XYZ file of C-alpha atoms in Angstrom:
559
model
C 0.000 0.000 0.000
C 1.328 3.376 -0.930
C -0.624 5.420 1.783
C 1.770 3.588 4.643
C 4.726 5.208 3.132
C 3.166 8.489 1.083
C 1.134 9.493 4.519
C 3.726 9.240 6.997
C 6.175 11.131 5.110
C 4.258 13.911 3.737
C 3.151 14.403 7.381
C 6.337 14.635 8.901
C 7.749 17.203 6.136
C 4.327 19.145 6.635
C 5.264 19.486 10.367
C 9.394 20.322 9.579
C 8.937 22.939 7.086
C 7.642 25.613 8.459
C 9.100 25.648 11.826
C 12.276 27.618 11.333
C 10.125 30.766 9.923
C 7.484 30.337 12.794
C 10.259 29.626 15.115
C 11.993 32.899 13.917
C 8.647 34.670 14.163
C 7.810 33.141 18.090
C 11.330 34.821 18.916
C 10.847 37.976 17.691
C 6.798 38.065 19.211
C 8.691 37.354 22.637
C 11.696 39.841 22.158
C 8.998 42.295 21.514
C 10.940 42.908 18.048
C 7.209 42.562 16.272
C 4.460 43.898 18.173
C 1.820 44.973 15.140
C -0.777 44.860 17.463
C 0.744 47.242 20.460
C -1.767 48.974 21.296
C -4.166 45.970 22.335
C -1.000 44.621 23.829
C -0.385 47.314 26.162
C -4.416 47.909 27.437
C -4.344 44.180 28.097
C -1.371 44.765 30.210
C -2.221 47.413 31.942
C -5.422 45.409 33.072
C -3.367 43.295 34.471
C -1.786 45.396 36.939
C 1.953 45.039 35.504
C 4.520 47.393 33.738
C 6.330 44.939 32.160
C 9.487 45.046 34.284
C 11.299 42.013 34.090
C 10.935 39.047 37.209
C 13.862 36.793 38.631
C 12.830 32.863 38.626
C 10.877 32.721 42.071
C 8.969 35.863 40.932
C 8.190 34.725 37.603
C 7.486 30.977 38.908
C 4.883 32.693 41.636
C 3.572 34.861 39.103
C 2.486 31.786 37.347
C 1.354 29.755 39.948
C -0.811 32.835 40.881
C -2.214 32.699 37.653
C -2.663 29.308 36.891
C -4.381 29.254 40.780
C -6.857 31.750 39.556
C -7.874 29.719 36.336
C -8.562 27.007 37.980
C -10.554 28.349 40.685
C -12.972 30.334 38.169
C -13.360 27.275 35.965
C -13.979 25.288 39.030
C -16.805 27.503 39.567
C -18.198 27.789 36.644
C -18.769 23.856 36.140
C -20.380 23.311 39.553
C -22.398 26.576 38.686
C -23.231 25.814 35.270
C -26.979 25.203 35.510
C -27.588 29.082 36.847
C -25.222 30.261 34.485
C -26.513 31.268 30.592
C -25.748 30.227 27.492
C -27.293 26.622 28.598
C -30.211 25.883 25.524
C -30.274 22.675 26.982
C -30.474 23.450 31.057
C -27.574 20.738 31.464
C -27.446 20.891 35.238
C -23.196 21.286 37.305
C -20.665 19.020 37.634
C -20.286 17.407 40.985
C -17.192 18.723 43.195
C -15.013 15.725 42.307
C -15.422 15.901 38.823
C -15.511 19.578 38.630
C -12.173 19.770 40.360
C -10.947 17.123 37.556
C -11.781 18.674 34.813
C -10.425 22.426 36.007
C -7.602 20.520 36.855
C -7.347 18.921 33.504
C -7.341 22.110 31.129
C -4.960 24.313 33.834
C -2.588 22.106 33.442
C -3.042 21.400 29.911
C -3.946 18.121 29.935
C -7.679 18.624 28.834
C -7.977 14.920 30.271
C -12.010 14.264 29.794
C -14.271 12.340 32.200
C -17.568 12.933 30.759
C -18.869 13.488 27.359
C -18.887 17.142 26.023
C -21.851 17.299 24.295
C -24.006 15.591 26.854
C -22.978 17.294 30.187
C -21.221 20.840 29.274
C -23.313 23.959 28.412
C -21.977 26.431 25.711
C -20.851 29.047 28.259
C -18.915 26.005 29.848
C -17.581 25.135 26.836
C -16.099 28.521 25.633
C -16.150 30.913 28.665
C -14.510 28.191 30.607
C -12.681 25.746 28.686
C -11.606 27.172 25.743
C -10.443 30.191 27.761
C -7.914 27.800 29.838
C -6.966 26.393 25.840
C -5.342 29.495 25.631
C -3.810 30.537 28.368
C -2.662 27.122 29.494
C -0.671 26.523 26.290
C 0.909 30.118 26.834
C 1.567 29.513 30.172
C 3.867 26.541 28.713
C 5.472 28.525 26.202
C 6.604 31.203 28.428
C 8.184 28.416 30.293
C 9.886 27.594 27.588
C 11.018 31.087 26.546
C 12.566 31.633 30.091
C 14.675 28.762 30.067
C 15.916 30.124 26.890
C 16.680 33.174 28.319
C 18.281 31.450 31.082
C 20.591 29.404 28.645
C 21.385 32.382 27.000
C 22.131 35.559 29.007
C 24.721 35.452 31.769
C 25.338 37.354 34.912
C 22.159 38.513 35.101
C 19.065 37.006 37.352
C 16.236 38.422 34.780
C 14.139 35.814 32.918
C 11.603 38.581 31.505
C 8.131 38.988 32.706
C 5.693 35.979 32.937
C 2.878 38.432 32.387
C 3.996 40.149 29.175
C 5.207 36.724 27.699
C 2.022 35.257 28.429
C -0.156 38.218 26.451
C 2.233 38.410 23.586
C 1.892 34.508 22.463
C -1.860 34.999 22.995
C -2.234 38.020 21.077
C 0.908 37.439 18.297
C 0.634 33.894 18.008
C -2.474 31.431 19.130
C -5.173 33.981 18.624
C -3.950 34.976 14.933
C -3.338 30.469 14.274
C -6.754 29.867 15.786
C -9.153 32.449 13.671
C -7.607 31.166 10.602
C -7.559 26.963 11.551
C -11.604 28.171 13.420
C -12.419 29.647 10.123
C -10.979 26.885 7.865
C -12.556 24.017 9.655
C -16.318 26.078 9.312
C -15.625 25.854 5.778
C -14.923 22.088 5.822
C -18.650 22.059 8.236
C -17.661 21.956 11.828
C -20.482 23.570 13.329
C -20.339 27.393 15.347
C -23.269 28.109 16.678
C -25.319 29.350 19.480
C -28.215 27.216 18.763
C -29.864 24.859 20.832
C -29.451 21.146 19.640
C -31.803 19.869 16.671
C -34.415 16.871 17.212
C -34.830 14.694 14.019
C -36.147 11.237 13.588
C -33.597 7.993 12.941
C -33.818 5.618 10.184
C -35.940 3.253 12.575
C -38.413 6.348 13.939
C -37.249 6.924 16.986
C -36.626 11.083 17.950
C -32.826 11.849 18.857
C -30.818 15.183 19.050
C -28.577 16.289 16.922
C -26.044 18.528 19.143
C -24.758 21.567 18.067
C -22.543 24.267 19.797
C -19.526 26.597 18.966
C -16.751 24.079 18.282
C -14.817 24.875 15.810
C -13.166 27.902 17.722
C -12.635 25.577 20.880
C -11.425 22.571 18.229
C -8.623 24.818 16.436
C -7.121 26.098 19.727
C -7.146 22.375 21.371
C -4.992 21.400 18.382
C -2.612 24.511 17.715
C -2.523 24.348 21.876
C -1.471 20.806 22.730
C -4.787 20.520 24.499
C -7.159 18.279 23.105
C -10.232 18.288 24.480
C -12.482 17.545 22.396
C -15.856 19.760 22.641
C -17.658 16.427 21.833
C -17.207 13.087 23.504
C -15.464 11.188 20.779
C -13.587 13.707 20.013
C -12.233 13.970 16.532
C -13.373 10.736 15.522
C -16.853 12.344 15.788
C -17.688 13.689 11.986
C -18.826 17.116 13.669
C -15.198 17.931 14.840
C -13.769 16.053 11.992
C -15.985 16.139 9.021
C -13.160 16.086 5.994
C -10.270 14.299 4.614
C -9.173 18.265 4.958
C -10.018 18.610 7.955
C -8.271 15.454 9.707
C -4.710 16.814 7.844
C -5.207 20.096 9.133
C -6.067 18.999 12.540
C -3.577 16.383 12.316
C -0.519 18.413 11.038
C -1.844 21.099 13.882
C -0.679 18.663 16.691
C 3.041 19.465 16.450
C 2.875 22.751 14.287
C 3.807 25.168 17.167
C 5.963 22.770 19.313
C 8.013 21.602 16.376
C 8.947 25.456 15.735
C 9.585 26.305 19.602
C 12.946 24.043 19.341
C 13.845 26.364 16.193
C 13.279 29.292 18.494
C 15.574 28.095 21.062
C 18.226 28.256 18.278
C 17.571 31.733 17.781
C 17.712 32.663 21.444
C 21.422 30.142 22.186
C 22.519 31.861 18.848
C 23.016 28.097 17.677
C 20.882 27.282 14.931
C 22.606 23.611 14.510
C 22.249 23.011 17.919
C 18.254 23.351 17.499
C 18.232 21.542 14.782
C 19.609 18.439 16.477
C 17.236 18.500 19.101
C 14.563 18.374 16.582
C 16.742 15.732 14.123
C 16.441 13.660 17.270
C 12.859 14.306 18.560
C 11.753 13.335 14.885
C 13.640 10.482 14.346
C 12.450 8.939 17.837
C 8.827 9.911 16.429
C 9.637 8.226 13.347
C 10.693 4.863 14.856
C 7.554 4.970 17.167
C 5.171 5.457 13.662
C 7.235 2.983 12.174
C 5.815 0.409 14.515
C 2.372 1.592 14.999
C 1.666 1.618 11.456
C 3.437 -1.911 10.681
C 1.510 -3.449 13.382
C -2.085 -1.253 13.150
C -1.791 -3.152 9.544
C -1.352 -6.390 10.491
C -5.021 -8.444 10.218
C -6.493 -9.056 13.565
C -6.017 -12.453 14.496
C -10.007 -13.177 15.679
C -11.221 -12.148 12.093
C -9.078 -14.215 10.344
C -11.531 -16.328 8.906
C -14.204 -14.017 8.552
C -12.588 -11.655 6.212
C -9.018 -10.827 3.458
C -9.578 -6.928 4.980
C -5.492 -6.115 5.923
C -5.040 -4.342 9.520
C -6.908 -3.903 12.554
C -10.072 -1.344 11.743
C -11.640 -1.706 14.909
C -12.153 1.158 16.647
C -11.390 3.041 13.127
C -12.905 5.496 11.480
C -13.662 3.905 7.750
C -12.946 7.475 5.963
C -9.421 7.490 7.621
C -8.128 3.628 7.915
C -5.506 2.710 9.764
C -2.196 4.580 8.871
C -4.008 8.435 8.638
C -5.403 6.825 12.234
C -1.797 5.929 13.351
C -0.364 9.083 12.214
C -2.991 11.204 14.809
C -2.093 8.515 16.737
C 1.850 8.705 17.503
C 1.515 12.198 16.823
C -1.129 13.191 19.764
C 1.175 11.138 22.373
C 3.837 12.952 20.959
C 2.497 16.145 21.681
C 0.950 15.796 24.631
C -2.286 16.853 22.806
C -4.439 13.466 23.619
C -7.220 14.545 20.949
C -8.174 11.295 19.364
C -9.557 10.363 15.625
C -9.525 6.495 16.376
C -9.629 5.154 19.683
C -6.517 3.916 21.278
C -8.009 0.973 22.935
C -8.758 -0.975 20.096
C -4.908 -0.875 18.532
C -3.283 -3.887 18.392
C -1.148 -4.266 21.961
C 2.239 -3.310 20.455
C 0.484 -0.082 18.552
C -1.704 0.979 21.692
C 2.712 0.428 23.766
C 3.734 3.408 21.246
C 1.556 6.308 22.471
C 1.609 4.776 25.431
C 6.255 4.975 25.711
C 5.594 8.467 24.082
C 3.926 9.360 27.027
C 5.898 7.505 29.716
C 9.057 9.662 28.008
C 7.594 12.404 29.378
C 6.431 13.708 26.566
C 9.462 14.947 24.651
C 8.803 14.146 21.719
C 8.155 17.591 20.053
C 5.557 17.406 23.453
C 3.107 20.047 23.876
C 3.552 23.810 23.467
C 6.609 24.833 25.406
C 6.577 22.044 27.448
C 8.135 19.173 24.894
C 11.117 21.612 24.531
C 11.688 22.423 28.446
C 11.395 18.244 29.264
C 13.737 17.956 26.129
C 16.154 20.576 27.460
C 16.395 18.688 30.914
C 17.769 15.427 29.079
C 20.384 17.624 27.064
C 21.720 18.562 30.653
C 21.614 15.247 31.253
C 23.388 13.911 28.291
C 26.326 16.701 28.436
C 26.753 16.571 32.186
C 27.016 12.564 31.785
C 29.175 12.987 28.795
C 30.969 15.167 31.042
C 31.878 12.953 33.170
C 32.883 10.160 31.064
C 35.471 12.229 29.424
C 37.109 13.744 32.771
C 35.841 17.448 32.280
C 33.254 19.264 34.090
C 30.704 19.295 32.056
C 29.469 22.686 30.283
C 26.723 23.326 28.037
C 26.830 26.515 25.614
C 29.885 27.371 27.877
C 28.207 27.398 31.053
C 28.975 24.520 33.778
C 26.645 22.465 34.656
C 27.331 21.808 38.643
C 25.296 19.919 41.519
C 22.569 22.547 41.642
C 21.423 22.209 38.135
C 21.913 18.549 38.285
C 19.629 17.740 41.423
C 17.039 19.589 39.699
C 17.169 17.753 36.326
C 17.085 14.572 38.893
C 14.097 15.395 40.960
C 12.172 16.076 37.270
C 13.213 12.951 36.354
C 10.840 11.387 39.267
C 7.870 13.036 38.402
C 6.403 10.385 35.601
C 7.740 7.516 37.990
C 5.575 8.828 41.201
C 2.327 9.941 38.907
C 2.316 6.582 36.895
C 3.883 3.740 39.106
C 2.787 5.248 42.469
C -0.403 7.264 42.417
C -1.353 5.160 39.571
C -0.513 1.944 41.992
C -2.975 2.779 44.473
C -5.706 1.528 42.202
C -4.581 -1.867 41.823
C -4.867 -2.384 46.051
C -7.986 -1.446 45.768
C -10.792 -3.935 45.908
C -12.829 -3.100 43.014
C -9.469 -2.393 40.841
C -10.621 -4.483 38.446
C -13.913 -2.978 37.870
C -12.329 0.050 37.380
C -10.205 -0.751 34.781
C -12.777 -2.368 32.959
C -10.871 -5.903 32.354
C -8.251 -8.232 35.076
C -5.787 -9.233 32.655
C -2.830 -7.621 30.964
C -4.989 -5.222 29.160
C -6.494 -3.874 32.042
C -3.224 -3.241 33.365
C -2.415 -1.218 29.844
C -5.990 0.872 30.330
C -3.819 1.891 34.059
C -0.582 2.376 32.678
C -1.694 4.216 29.566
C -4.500 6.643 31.565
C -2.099 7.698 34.389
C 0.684 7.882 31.858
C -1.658 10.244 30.208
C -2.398 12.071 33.019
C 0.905 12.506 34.663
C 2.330 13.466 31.149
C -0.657 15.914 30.746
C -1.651 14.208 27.821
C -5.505 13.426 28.053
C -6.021 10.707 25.655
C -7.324 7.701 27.453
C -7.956 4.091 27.034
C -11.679 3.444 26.866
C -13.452 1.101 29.280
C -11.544 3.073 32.819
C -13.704 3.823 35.037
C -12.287 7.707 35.030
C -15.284 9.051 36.326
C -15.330 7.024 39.704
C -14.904 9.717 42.455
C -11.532 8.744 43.524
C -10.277 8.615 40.133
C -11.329 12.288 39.267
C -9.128 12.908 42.602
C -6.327 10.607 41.750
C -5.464 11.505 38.458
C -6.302 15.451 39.348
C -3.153 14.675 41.459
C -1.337 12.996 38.984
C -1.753 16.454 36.326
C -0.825 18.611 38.775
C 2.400 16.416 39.406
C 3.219 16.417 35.725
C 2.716 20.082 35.189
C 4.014 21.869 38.202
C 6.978 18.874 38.691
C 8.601 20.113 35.668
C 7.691 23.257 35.641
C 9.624 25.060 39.097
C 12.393 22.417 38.434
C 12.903 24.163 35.040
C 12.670 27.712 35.799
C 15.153 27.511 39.000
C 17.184 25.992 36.434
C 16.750 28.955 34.013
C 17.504 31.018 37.192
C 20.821 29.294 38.238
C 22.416 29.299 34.248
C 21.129 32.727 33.621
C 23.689 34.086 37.137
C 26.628 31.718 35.107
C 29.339 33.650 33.138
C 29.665 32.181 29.700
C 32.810 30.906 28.619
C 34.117 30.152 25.055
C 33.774 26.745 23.443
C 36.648 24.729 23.678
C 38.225 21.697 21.583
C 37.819 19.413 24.398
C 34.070 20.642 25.133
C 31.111 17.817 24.332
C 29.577 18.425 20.948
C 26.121 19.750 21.204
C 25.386 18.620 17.205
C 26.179 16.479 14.880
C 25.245 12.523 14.486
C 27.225 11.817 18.049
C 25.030 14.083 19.817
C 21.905 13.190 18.396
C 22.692 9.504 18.992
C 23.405 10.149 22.877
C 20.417 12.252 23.571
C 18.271 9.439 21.832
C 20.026 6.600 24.006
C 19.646 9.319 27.014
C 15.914 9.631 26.361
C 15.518 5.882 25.505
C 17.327 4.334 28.763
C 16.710 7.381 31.245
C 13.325 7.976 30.443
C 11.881 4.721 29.930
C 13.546 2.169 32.193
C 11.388 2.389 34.873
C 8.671 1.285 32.975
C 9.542 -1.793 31.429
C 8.300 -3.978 34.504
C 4.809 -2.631 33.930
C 5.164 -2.728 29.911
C 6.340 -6.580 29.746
C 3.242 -7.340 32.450
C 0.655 -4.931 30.069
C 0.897 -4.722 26.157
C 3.648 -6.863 25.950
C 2.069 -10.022 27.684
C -1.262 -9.138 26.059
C 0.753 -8.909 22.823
C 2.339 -12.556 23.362
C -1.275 -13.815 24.785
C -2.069 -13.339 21.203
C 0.387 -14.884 19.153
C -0.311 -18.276 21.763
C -3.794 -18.092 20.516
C -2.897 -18.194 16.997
């Protein structure tokens, strides 16, 4: 089939190629070196209260806790308040505490993990007052993560990182807003509905009266791909033919997924003055992307085993969307783990074991691969440290990266991040299985069950939001359990990051010597893949073998 090979890489160059000129753009939108729309720049930040002076790491870190505090208490509000508040044609009454506090949870952090179904418990004001609000902001709040630790890795002497405030308007204003009234207005062509309307009752093909739902969600679609969010606004997200009507529309959506992180690690070039370097770090984030498609698509093509004598169809279509198959459904696939974006056009449950283990290592990586909006780069950046300082060390030298050591400070921080997907997936995740109904939860007792655990904290931890289906993710200690586990993933990167920024932005900066580690080229590339690889994914293999891997090998015994 030519789709397996023509798909995959027309995707990945549709991704690569315009991230150095958007990269170049994000860095000048942050360096305040194109500001076209000043005016509305400057009223919004005068509303909120700041000049624009610039913040050392504990200010800007507590400016954005503050923030990100305040989000999630309004949104909180606004779901259990819901059924008093307008824009509600279909009086859909609030959320319940636990699953209130889940769900502002899920889209503060980013995560836009789901445990309900859009259309049938969220009213419009909901929907765009509330969630697609946090679409925005959250993704910014990621990028100007991002944009301090290049500031960090670039200035020296100096304990400045800029102003979380003023980086947070500009990529609002400069960047998503601009990205999401073109993709909003693109997708209404294609027919994604916006409207205000209440939903429409028509009669099925067998007589019986249903609704057809309706709603604004295109604008809350474009900015939950372009943001690394992924809600969906209706339950089955963009397998449903309302959010994803088109063979258009899926490559738009699709190539949306990594559009904006992709170009972030070009923009970190521009900031280290090291366009090679950048380039690197993406040669290696795509060719780790790569491999995982590789193996999703060979395997998602493979016939399924319990249909083999009912049918010559090649690959697994369960679960599948007919219009899109199984590669364009792989593709979203690799790429939404990837990006820590969890919207869905197929659902991940019914891949074969070895395709579902793909999203599910992309994920347990900690989402570095391209990752979402500012954060892929940041949890990238932390195993470059790690590969240089090791490298380091092997050698005899201190280590130094962009001629800055790299000394016990930096290096406990880059540890303690390194615990955060171990502690949200292996041990909040691990309380489940003592409980006594841990099998109901999880839907199934056997190794797949195990993969619905591993895969839905794995999302959750790596504030991903894609899920298994069959969890039970609305049960009342799950809402609270996995709240815990996005809050882990998000914040335990996020200060570890930013005092790092803080300590390498006080270093002087030395000149590159002959005997320094090279930060590009194939060596370097190779060693931050093996880094990422080995570091990243070793403690995981117990619970891999015991989940898709034994459910994997269950199979080929039944054959």
């Amino acid at each position: 089939m030519w789709q397996e090979i023509i798909y995959p890489v027309a995707f990945v160059l549709l991704v690569l190629l315009p991230a150095p000129l958007l990269g170049s753009y994000m860095y000048r939108v942050f360096e305040g070196k194109s500001r076209w729309l000043a005016p509305v720049e400057r009223a919004t930040l005068a509303c909120c209260g700041t000049d624009g002076r610039e913040q050392d790491w504990k200010s800007y870190a507590l400016s954005l806790l503050a923030f990100n505090g305040a989000g999630f208490g309004l949104l909180f509000l606004i779901l259990m308040a819901q059924g008093l508040l307008p824009l509600n044609p279909q009086q859909l009454p609030g959320l319940s505490w636990q699953l209130a506090f889940n769900t502002a949870v899920s889209f503060m952090t980013n995560t836009n993990w789901q445990a309900y179904s859009g259309e049938a418990s969220l009213s419009y004001f909901s929907q765009m007052v509330g969630l697609t609000t946090q679409n925005f902001v959250s993704a910014a709040t990621g990028a100007t993560v991002a944009v301090a630790l290049f500031r960090g890795l670039s200035r020296q002497q100096t304990i400045y990182l800029g102003n979380f405030w003023q980086d947070l308007v500009r990529f609002c204003l400069y960047v998503l807003l601009p990205m999401a009234l073109i993709m909003a207005l693109l997708l209404v062509w294609q027919g994604v509905p916006q409207s205000l309307s209440a939903y429409l009752p028509f009669h099925a093909l067998e007589g019986q009266e249903q609704l057809l739902p309706l709603g604004p969600a295109a604008s809350q679609i474009a900015i939950k791909q372009l943001g690394s969010n992924g809600g969906g606004f209706f339950g089955v997200n963009s397998a449903h033919p309302f959010e994803n009507p088109t063979a258009l529309s899926n490559w738009l959506e699709m190539v949306a997924l990594l559009t904006i992180p992709a170009a972030l690690v070009c923009t970190l070039g521009r900031y280290v003055k090291d366009s090679g370097h950048g380039r690197a770090i993406l040669s290696a984030m795509t060719l780790l992307f790569v491999m995982g498609l590789g193996l999703s698509v060979y395997q998602e093509l493979q016939p399924d085993p319990a249909l083999a004598q009912l049918t010559t169809q090649a690959g697994n279509w369960e679960g599948k969307e007919s219009r899109f198959g199984p590669v364009l459904s792989s593709i979203w696939e690799v790429a939404t783990t990837s990006a820590s974006n969890g919207s869905v056009n197929a659902m991940h449950d019914s891949f074969t074991p070895l395709g579902g283990m793909v999203g599910m290592i992309n994920m347990l990586l900690g989402e570095v691969i391209f990752g979402g909006v500012g954060a892929g780069i940041y949890g990238m950046m932390l195993f470059v440290l790690l590969t240089v300082f090791l490298c380091g060390l092997m050698v005899g030298r201190t280590p130094t990266y962009l001629g800055k050591r790299l000394g016990i400070t930096e290096m406990k921080w880059v540890v303690a991040s390194m615990l955060v997907m171990p502690v949200g997936v292996l041990v909040i995740g691990g309380v489940t299985l003592l409980m006594p109904d841990a099998a109901t939860i999880m839907g199934h007792d056997g190794p797949h069950g195990l993969s619905r655990l591993i895969y839905n904290y794995a999302s959750a931890a790596g504030n991903n939001g894609s899920a298994f289906g069959g969890f039970a993710a609305a049960d009342n200690w799950q809402c609270v359990a996995i709240g815990l586990a996005m809050l882990l993933g998000r914040f335990g990167y996020i200060i570890p990051v930013l005092a790092i920024a803080g300590q390498l932005s006080r270093a002087s900066q030395q000149d590159a010597g002959e005997g320094d580690f090279p930060i590009r080229g194939p060596l370097f590339i190779t060693l931050l893949i093996i880094t990422v690889l080995l570091i990243g994914g070793l403690s995981f293999l117990p619970v891999l073998a015991l989940g898709p891997v034994a459910e994997h090998l269950l199979i080929l015994g039944a054959l």
